[in-house]
Amino acid sequence: IDPVSATQRRTPAVDEALRLFVDDLGEQALILLDAEGRVTDWNAGAARLEGRAAEEVLGLPFSSLLPHEEAEAAARDLE
């Protein structure tokens, strides 16, 4: 399955089911990315672990959340 096509076909019901799953993970951090490496979902566990609310990180490139050396490596992996 092409992940971009699958994302584009998601319905509101699927989005809500995904949101409930992500929020129900409790202490576990879950961060979802789109095909370009941008943060699309950030649950409460991720917020506790990283100290940043979802509103601060949604839409950002995941590499921008990493230390400089790790960000460079992640950017290379996405190329």
mmCIF file of C-alpha atoms in Angstrom:
data_model
loop_
_atom_site.group_PDB
_atom_site.id
_atom_site.type_symbol
_atom_site.label_atom_id
_atom_site.label_comp_id
_atom_site.label_asym_id
_atom_site.label_seq_id
_atom_site.Cartn_x
_atom_site.Cartn_y
_atom_site.Cartn_z
ATOM 1 C CA ILE A 1 0.000 0.000 0.000
ATOM 2 C CA ASP A 2 1.272 3.443 -0.901
ATOM 3 C CA PRO A 3 1.296 5.330 2.474
ATOM 4 C CA VAL A 4 0.502 8.674 0.851
ATOM 5 C CA SER A 5 -2.495 7.269 -1.015
ATOM 6 C CA ALA A 6 -3.716 5.496 2.125
ATOM 7 C CA THR A 7 -3.470 8.731 4.122
ATOM 8 C CA GLN A 8 -5.318 10.687 1.469
ATOM 9 C CA ARG A 9 -8.197 8.148 1.567
ATOM 10 C CA ARG A 10 -8.720 8.291 5.336
ATOM 11 C CA THR A 11 -12.249 9.134 6.385
ATOM 12 C CA PRO A 12 -13.281 11.157 9.432
ATOM 13 C CA ALA A 13 -14.291 7.885 11.144
ATOM 14 C CA VAL A 14 -10.838 6.407 10.536
ATOM 15 C CA ASP A 15 -9.202 9.610 11.778
ATOM 16 C CA GLU A 16 -11.302 9.462 14.963
ATOM 17 C CA ALA A 17 -10.464 5.774 15.536
ATOM 18 C CA LEU A 18 -6.773 6.549 15.070
ATOM 19 C CA ARG A 19 -7.015 9.502 17.479
ATOM 20 C CA LEU A 20 -8.664 7.299 20.129
ATOM 21 C CA PHE A 21 -5.958 4.635 19.693
ATOM 22 C CA VAL A 22 -3.156 7.190 19.953
ATOM 23 C CA ASP A 23 -4.671 8.852 23.020
ATOM 24 C CA ASP A 24 -5.331 5.505 24.737
ATOM 25 C CA LEU A 25 -1.678 4.454 24.828
ATOM 26 C CA GLY A 26 -1.309 5.933 28.296
ATOM 27 C CA GLU A 27 2.324 6.383 29.266
ATOM 28 C CA GLN A 28 3.662 5.207 25.921
ATOM 29 C CA ALA A 29 4.829 7.896 23.519
ATOM 30 C CA LEU A 30 3.583 7.660 19.955
ATOM 31 C CA ILE A 31 4.621 10.052 17.223
ATOM 32 C CA LEU A 32 3.274 9.569 13.710
ATOM 33 C CA LEU A 33 4.883 11.101 10.639
ATOM 34 C CA ASP A 34 3.677 11.673 7.106
ATOM 35 C CA ALA A 35 5.627 10.590 4.019
ATOM 36 C CA GLU A 36 7.707 13.803 4.175
ATOM 37 C CA GLY A 37 8.727 13.224 7.804
ATOM 38 C CA ARG A 38 6.412 15.849 9.344
ATOM 39 C CA VAL A 39 4.713 15.164 12.683
ATOM 40 C CA THR A 40 1.035 14.346 12.118
ATOM 41 C CA ASP A 41 0.128 12.886 15.536
ATOM 42 C CA TRP A 42 1.659 13.429 18.979
ATOM 43 C CA ASN A 43 0.022 11.780 21.967
ATOM 44 C CA ALA A 44 0.076 12.635 25.665
ATOM 45 C CA GLY A 45 2.944 10.188 26.279
ATOM 46 C CA ALA A 46 5.082 12.013 23.698
ATOM 47 C CA ALA A 47 4.181 15.334 25.325
ATOM 48 C CA ARG A 48 5.268 14.047 28.751
ATOM 49 C CA LEU A 49 8.479 12.550 27.387
ATOM 50 C CA GLU A 50 9.506 15.560 25.326
ATOM 51 C CA GLY A 51 7.917 18.333 27.394
ATOM 52 C CA ARG A 52 6.180 19.829 24.348
ATOM 53 C CA ALA A 53 2.449 19.970 23.619
ATOM 54 C CA ALA A 54 1.059 18.586 20.362
ATOM 55 C CA GLU A 55 0.187 22.112 19.229
ATOM 56 C CA GLU A 56 3.903 22.983 19.317
ATOM 57 C CA VAL A 57 5.077 20.116 17.118
ATOM 58 C CA LEU A 58 2.284 19.144 14.718
ATOM 59 C CA GLY A 59 3.421 19.880 11.189
ATOM 60 C CA LEU A 60 7.098 20.247 12.105
ATOM 61 C CA PRO A 61 9.731 18.054 10.474
ATOM 62 C CA PHE A 62 10.600 15.296 12.945
ATOM 63 C CA SER A 63 14.279 16.060 12.402
ATOM 64 C CA SER A 64 13.738 19.506 13.968
ATOM 65 C CA LEU A 65 12.930 17.766 17.268
ATOM 66 C CA LEU A 66 16.261 15.927 17.384
ATOM 67 C CA PRO A 67 19.707 17.063 18.522
ATOM 68 C CA HIS A 68 21.707 18.535 15.617
ATOM 69 C CA GLU A 69 23.758 15.400 14.842
ATOM 70 C CA GLU A 70 20.704 13.141 14.898
ATOM 71 C CA ALA A 71 18.718 15.627 12.797
ATOM 72 C CA GLU A 72 21.386 15.556 10.088
ATOM 73 C CA ALA A 73 21.364 11.749 10.046
ATOM 74 C CA ALA A 74 17.546 11.647 9.915
ATOM 75 C CA ALA A 75 17.491 14.140 7.038
ATOM 76 C CA ARG A 76 19.944 11.980 5.100
ATOM 77 C CA ASP A 77 17.753 8.910 5.711
ATOM 78 C CA LEU A 78 14.731 10.717 4.210
ATOM 79 C CA GLU A 79 16.592 11.604 1.008
#
